[in-house]
JSON list of C-alpha atoms in Angstrom, two decimals:
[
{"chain": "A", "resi": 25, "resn": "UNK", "atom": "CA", "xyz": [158.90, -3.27, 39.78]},
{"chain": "A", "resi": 26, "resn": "UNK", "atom": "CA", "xyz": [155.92, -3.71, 42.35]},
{"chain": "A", "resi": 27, "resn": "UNK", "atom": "CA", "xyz": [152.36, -2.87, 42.03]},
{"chain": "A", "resi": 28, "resn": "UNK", "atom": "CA", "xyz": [150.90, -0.79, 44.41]},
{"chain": "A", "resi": 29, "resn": "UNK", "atom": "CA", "xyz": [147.71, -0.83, 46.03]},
{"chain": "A", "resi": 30, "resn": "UNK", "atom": "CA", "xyz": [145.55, 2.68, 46.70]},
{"chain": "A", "resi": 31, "resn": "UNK", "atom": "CA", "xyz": [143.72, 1.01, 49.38]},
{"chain": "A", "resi": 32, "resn": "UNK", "atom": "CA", "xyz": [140.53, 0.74, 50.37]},
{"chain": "A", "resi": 33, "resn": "UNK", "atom": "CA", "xyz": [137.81, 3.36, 49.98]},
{"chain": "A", "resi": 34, "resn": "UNK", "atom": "CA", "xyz": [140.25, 6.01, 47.94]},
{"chain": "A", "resi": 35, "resn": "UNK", "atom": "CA", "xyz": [138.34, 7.94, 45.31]},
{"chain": "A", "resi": 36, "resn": "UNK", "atom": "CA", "xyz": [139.24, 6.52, 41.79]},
{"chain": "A", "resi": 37, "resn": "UNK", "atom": "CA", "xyz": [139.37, 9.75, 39.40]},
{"chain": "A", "resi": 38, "resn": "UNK", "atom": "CA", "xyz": [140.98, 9.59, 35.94]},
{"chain": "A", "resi": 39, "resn": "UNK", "atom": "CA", "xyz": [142.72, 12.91, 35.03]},
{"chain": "A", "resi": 40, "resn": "UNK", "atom": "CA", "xyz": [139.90, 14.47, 33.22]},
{"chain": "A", "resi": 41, "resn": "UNK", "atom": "CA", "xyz": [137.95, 14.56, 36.18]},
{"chain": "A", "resi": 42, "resn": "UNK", "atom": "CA", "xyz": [140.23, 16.74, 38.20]},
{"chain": "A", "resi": 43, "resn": "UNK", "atom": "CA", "xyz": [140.12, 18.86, 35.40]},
{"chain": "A", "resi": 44, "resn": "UNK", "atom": "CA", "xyz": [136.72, 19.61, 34.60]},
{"chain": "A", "resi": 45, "resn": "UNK", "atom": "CA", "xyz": [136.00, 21.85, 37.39]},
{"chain": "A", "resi": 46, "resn": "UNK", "atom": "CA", "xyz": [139.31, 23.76, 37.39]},
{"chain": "A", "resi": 47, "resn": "UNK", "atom": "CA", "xyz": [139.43, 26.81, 34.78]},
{"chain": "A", "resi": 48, "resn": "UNK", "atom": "CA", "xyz": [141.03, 26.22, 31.75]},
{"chain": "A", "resi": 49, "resn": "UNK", "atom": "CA", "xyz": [142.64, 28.69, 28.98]},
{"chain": "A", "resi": 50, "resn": "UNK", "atom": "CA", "xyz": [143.39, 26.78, 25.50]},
{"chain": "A", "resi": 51, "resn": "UNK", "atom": "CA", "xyz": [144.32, 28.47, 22.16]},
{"chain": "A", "resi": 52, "resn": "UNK", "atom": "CA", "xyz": [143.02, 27.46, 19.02]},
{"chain": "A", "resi": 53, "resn": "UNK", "atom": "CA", "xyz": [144.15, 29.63, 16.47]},
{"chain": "A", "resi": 54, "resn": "UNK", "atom": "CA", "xyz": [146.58, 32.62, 15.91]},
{"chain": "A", "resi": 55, "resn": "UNK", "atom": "CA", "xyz": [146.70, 35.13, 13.42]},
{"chain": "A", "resi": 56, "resn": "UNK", "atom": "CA", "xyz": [147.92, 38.55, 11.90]},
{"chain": "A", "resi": 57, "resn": "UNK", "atom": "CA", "xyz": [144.87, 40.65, 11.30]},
{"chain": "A", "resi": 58, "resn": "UNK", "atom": "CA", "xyz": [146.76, 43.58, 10.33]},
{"chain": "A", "resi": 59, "resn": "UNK", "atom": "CA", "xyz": [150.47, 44.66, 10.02]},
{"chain": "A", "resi": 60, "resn": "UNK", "atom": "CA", "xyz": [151.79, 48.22, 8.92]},
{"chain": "A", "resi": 61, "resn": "UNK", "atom": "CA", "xyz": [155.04, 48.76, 8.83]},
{"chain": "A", "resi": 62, "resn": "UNK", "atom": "CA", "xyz": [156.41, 52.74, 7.65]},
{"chain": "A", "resi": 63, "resn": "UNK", "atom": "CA", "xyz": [159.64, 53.58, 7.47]},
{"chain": "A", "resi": 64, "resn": "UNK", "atom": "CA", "xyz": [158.77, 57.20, 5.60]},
{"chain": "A", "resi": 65, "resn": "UNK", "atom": "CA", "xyz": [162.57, 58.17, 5.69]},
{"chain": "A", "resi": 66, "resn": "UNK", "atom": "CA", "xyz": [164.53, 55.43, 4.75]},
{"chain": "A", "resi": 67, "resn": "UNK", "atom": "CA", "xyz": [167.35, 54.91, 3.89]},
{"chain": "A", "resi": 68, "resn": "UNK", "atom": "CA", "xyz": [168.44, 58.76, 5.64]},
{"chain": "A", "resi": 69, "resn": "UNK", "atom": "CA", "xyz": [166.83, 57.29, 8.57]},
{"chain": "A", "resi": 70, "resn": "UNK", "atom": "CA", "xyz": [168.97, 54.32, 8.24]},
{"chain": "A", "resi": 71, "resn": "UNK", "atom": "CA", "xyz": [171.87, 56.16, 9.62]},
{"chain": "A", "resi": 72, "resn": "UNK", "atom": "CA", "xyz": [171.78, 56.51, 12.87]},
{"chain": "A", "resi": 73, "resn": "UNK", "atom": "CA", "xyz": [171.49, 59.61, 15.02]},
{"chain": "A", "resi": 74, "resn": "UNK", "atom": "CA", "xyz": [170.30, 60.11, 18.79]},
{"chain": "A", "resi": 75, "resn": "UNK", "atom": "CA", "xyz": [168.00, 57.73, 20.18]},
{"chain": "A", "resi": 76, "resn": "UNK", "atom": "CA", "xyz": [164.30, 57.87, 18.58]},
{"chain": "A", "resi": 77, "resn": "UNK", "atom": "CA", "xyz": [161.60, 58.44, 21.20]},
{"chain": "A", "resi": 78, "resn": "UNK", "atom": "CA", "xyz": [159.31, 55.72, 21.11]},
{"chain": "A", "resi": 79, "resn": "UNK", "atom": "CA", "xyz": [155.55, 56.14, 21.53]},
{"chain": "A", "resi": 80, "resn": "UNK", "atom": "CA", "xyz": [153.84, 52.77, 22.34]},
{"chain": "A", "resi": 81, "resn": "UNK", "atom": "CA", "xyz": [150.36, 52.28, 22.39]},
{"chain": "A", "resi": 82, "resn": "UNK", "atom": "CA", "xyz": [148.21, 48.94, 23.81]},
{"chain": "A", "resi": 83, "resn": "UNK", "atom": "CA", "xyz": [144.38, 47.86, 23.18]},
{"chain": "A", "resi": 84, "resn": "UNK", "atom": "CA", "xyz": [142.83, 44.66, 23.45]},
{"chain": "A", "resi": 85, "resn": "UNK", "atom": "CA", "xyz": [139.23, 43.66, 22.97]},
{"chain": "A", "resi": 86, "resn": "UNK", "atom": "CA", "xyz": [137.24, 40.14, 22.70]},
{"chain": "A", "resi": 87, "resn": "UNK", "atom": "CA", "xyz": [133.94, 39.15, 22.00]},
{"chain": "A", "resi": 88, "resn": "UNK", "atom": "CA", "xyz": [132.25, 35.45, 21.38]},
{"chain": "A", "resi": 89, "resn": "UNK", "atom": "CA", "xyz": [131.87, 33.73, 18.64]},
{"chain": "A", "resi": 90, "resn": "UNK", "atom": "CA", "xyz": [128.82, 31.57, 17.69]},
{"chain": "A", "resi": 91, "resn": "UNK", "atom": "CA", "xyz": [130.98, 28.74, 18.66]},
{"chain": "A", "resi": 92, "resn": "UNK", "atom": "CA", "xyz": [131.42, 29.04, 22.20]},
{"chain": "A", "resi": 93, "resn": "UNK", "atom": "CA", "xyz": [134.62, 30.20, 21.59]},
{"chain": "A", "resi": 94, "resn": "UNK", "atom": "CA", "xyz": [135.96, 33.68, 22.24]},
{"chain": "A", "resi": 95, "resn": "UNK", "atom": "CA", "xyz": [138.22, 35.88, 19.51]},
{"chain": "A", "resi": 96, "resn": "UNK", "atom": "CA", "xyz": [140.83, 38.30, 21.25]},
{"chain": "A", "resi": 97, "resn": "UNK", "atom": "CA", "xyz": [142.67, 40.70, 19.71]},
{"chain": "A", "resi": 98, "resn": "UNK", "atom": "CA", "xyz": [145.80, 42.47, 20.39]},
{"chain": "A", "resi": 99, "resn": "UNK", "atom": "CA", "xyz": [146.73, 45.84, 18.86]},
{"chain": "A", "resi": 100, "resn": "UNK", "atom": "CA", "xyz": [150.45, 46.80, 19.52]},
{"chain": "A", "resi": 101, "resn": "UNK", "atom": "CA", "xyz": [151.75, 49.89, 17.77]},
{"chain": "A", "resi": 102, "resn": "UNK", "atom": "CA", "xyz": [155.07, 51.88, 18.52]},
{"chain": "A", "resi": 103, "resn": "UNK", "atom": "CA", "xyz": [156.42, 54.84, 16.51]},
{"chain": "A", "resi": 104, "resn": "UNK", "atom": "CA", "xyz": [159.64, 56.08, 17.14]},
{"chain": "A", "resi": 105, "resn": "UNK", "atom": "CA", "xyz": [160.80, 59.71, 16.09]},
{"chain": "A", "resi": 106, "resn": "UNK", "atom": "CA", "xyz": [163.69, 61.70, 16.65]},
{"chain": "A", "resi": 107, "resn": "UNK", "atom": "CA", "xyz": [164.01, 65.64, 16.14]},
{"chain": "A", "resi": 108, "resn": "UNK", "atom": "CA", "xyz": [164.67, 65.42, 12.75]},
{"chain": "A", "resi": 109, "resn": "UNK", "atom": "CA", "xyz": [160.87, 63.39, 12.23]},
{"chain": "A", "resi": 110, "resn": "UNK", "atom": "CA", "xyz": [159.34, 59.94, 12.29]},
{"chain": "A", "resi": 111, "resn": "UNK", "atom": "CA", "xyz": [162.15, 57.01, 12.12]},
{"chain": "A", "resi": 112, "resn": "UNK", "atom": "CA", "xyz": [159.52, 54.07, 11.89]},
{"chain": "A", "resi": 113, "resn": "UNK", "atom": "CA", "xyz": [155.85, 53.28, 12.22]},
{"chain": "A", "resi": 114, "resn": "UNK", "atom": "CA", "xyz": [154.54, 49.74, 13.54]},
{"chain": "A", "resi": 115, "resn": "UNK", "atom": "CA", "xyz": [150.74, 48.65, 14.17]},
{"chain": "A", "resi": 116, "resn": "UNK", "atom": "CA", "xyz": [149.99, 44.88, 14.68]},
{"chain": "A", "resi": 117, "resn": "UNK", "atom": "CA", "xyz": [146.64, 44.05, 15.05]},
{"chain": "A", "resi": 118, "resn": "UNK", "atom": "CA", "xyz": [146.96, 40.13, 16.12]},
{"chain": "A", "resi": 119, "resn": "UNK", "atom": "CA", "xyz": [144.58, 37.90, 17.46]},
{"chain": "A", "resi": 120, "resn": "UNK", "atom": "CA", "xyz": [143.68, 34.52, 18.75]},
{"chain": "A", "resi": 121, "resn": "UNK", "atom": "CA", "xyz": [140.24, 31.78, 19.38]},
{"chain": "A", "resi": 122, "resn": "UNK", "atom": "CA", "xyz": [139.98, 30.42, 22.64]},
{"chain": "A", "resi": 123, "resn": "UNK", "atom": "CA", "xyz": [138.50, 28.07, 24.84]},
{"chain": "A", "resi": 124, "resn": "UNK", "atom": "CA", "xyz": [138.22, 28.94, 28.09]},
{"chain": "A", "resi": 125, "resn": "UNK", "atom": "CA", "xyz": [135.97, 26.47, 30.68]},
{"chain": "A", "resi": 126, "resn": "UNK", "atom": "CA", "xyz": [135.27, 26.61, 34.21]},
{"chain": "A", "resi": 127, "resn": "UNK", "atom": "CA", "xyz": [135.07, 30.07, 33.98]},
{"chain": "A", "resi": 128, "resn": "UNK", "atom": "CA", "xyz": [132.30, 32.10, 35.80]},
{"chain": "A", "resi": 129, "resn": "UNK", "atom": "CA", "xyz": [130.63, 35.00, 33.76]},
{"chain": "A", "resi": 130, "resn": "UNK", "atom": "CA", "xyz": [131.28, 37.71, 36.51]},
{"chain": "A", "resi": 131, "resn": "UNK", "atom": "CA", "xyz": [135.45, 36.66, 35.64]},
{"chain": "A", "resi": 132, "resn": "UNK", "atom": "CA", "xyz": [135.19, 35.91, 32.20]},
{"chain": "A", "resi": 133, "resn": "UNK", "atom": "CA", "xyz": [136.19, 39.45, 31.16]},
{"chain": "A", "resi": 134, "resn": "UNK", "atom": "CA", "xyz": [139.58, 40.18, 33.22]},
{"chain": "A", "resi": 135, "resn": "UNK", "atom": "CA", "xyz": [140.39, 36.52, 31.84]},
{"chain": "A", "resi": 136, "resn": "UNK", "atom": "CA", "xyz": [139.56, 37.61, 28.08]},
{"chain": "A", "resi": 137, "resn": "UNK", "atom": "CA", "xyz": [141.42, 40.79, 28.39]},
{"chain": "A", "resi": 138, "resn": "UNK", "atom": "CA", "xyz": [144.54, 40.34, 31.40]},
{"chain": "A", "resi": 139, "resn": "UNK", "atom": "CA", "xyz": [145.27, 36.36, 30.27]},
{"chain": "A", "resi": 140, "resn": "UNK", "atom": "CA", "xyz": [144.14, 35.95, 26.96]},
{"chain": "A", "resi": 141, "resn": "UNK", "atom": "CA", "xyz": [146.31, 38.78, 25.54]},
{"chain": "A", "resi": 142, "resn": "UNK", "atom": "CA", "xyz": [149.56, 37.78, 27.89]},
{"chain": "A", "resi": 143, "resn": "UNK", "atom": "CA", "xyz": [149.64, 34.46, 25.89]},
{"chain": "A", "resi": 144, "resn": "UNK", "atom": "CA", "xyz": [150.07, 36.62, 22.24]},
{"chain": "A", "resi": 145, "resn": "UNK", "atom": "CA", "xyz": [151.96, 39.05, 23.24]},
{"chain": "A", "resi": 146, "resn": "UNK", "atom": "CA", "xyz": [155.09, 36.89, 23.31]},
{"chain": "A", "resi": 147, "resn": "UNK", "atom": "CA", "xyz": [154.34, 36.65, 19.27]},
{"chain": "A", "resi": 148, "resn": "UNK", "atom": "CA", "xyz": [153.17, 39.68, 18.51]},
{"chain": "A", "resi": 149, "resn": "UNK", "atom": "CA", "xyz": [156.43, 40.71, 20.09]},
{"chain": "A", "resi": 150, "resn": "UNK", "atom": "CA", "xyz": [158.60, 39.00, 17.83]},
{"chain": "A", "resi": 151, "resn": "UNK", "atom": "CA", "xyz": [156.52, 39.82, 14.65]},
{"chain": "A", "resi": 152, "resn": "UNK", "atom": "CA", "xyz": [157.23, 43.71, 15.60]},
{"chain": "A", "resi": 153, "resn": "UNK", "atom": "CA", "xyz": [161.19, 42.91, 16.00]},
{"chain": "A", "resi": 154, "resn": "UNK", "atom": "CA", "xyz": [161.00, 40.88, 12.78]},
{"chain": "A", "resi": 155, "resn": "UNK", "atom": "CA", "xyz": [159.61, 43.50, 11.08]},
{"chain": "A", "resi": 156, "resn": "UNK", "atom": "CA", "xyz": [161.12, 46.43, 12.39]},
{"chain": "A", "resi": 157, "resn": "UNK", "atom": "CA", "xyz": [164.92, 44.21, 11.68]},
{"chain": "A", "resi": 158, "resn": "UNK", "atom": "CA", "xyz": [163.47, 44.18, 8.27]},
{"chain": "A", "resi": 159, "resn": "UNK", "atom": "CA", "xyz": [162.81, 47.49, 7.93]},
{"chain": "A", "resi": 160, "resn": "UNK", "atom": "CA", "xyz": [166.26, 48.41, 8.20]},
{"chain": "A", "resi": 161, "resn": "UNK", "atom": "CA", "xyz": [166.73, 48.67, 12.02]},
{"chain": "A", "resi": 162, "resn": "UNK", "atom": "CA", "xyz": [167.92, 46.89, 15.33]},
{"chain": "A", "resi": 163, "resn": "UNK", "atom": "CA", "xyz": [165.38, 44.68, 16.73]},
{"chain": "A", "resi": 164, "resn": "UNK", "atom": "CA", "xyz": [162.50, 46.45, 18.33]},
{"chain": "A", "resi": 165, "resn": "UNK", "atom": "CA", "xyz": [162.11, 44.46, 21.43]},
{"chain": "A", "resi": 166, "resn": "UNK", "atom": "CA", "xyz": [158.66, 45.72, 23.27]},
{"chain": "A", "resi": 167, "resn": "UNK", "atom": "CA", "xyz": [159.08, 45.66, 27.64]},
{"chain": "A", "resi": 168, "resn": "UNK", "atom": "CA", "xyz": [156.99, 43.06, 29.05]},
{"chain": "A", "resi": 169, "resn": "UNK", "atom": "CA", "xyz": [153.41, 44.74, 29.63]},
{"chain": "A", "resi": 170, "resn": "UNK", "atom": "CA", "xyz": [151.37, 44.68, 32.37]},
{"chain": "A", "resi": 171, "resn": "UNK", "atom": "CA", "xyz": [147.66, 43.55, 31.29]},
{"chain": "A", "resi": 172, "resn": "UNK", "atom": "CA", "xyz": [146.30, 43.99, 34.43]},
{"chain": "A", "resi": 173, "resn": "UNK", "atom": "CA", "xyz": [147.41, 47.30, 34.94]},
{"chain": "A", "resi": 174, "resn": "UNK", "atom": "CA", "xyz": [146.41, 48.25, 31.52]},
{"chain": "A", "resi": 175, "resn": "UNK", "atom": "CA", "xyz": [142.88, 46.67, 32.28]},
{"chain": "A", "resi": 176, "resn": "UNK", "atom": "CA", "xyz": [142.26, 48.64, 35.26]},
{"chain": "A", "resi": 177, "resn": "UNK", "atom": "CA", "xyz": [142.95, 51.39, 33.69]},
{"chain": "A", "resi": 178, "resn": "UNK", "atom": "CA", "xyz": [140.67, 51.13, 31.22]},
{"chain": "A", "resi": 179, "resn": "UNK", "atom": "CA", "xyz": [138.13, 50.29, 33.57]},
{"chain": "A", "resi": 180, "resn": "UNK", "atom": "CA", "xyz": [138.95, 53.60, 35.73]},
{"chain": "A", "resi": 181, "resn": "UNK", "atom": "CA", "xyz": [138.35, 55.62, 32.39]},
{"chain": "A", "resi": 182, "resn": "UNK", "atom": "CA", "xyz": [134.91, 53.70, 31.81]},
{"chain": "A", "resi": 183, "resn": "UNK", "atom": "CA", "xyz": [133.77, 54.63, 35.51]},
{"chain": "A", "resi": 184, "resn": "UNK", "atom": "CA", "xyz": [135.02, 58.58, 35.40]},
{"chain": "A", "resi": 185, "resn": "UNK", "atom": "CA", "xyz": [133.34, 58.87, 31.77]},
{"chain": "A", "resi": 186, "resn": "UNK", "atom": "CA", "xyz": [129.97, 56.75, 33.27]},
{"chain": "A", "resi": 187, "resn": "UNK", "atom": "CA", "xyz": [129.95, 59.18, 36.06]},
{"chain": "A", "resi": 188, "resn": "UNK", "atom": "CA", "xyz": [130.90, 62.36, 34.25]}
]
């Protein structure tokens, strides 16, 4: 084993220092705030049948805390029906604290909302299959979801309804 010199004149930096400047995301907490789960026609429902349609519906919203931290919440909720009526119900309403440095205040809201919410969603995703396994069913395995599509178009409605 040989030591190894950095020569002369390089910049000394311990790892903190290359880190202070560079944005940084960092969870705290995470928590169920709410969880419904119906299954109004169970055990009929149980069954089977034809494939339920599934109606999925996304929201997120943040805000600061007192702290300096930020809370961001996730509400996922899917109801599938078939002809006959409703099969199952889900809303989860989960959220999280974060830390988030290096972060100007012009990008601190597509961070909050796009990158925030894509580090839930992974467990908010496998609360709803738990839940909906529970409940008598296969697995309910939400698609991967596109935050910053669902951002922009939220911020498209904002801009027709401010200019309406």
């Amino acid at each position: 084993m040989t030591d190894t010199d950095a020569g002369a004149g390089a910049p000394t930096e311990t790892p903190g220092d290359a880190q202070a400047d560079q944005p940084g995301i960092r969870i705290l907490a995470q928590f169920i705030r709410d969880l419904s789960f119906e299954n109004p026609r169970a055990p009929e429902s149980l069954r089977g049948g034809d494939q339920p349609q599934i109606e999925l519906g996304v929201e997120m919203n943040a805000r600061s805390r007192e702290d300096g931290f930020f809370e961001v919440d996730l509400k996922l909720s899917a109801k599938a029906v078939r002809a006959d009526g409703p099969v199952f119900v889900v809303e989860l309403l989960y959220g999280g604290v974060f830390q988030i440095a290096g972060v100007a205040a012009e990008d601190m809201e597509p961070v909050l909302l796009i990158e925030c919410p894509r580090y839930l969603f992974p467990f908010a995703r496998k609360i709803i299959a738990d839940v909906s396994s529970d409940g008598g069913y296969p697995p309910f395995m939400l698609d991967p979801i596109d935050f910053a599509g669902v951002y922009a178009a939220r911020k498209a409605q904002e801009q027709q309804v401010g200019h309406a």
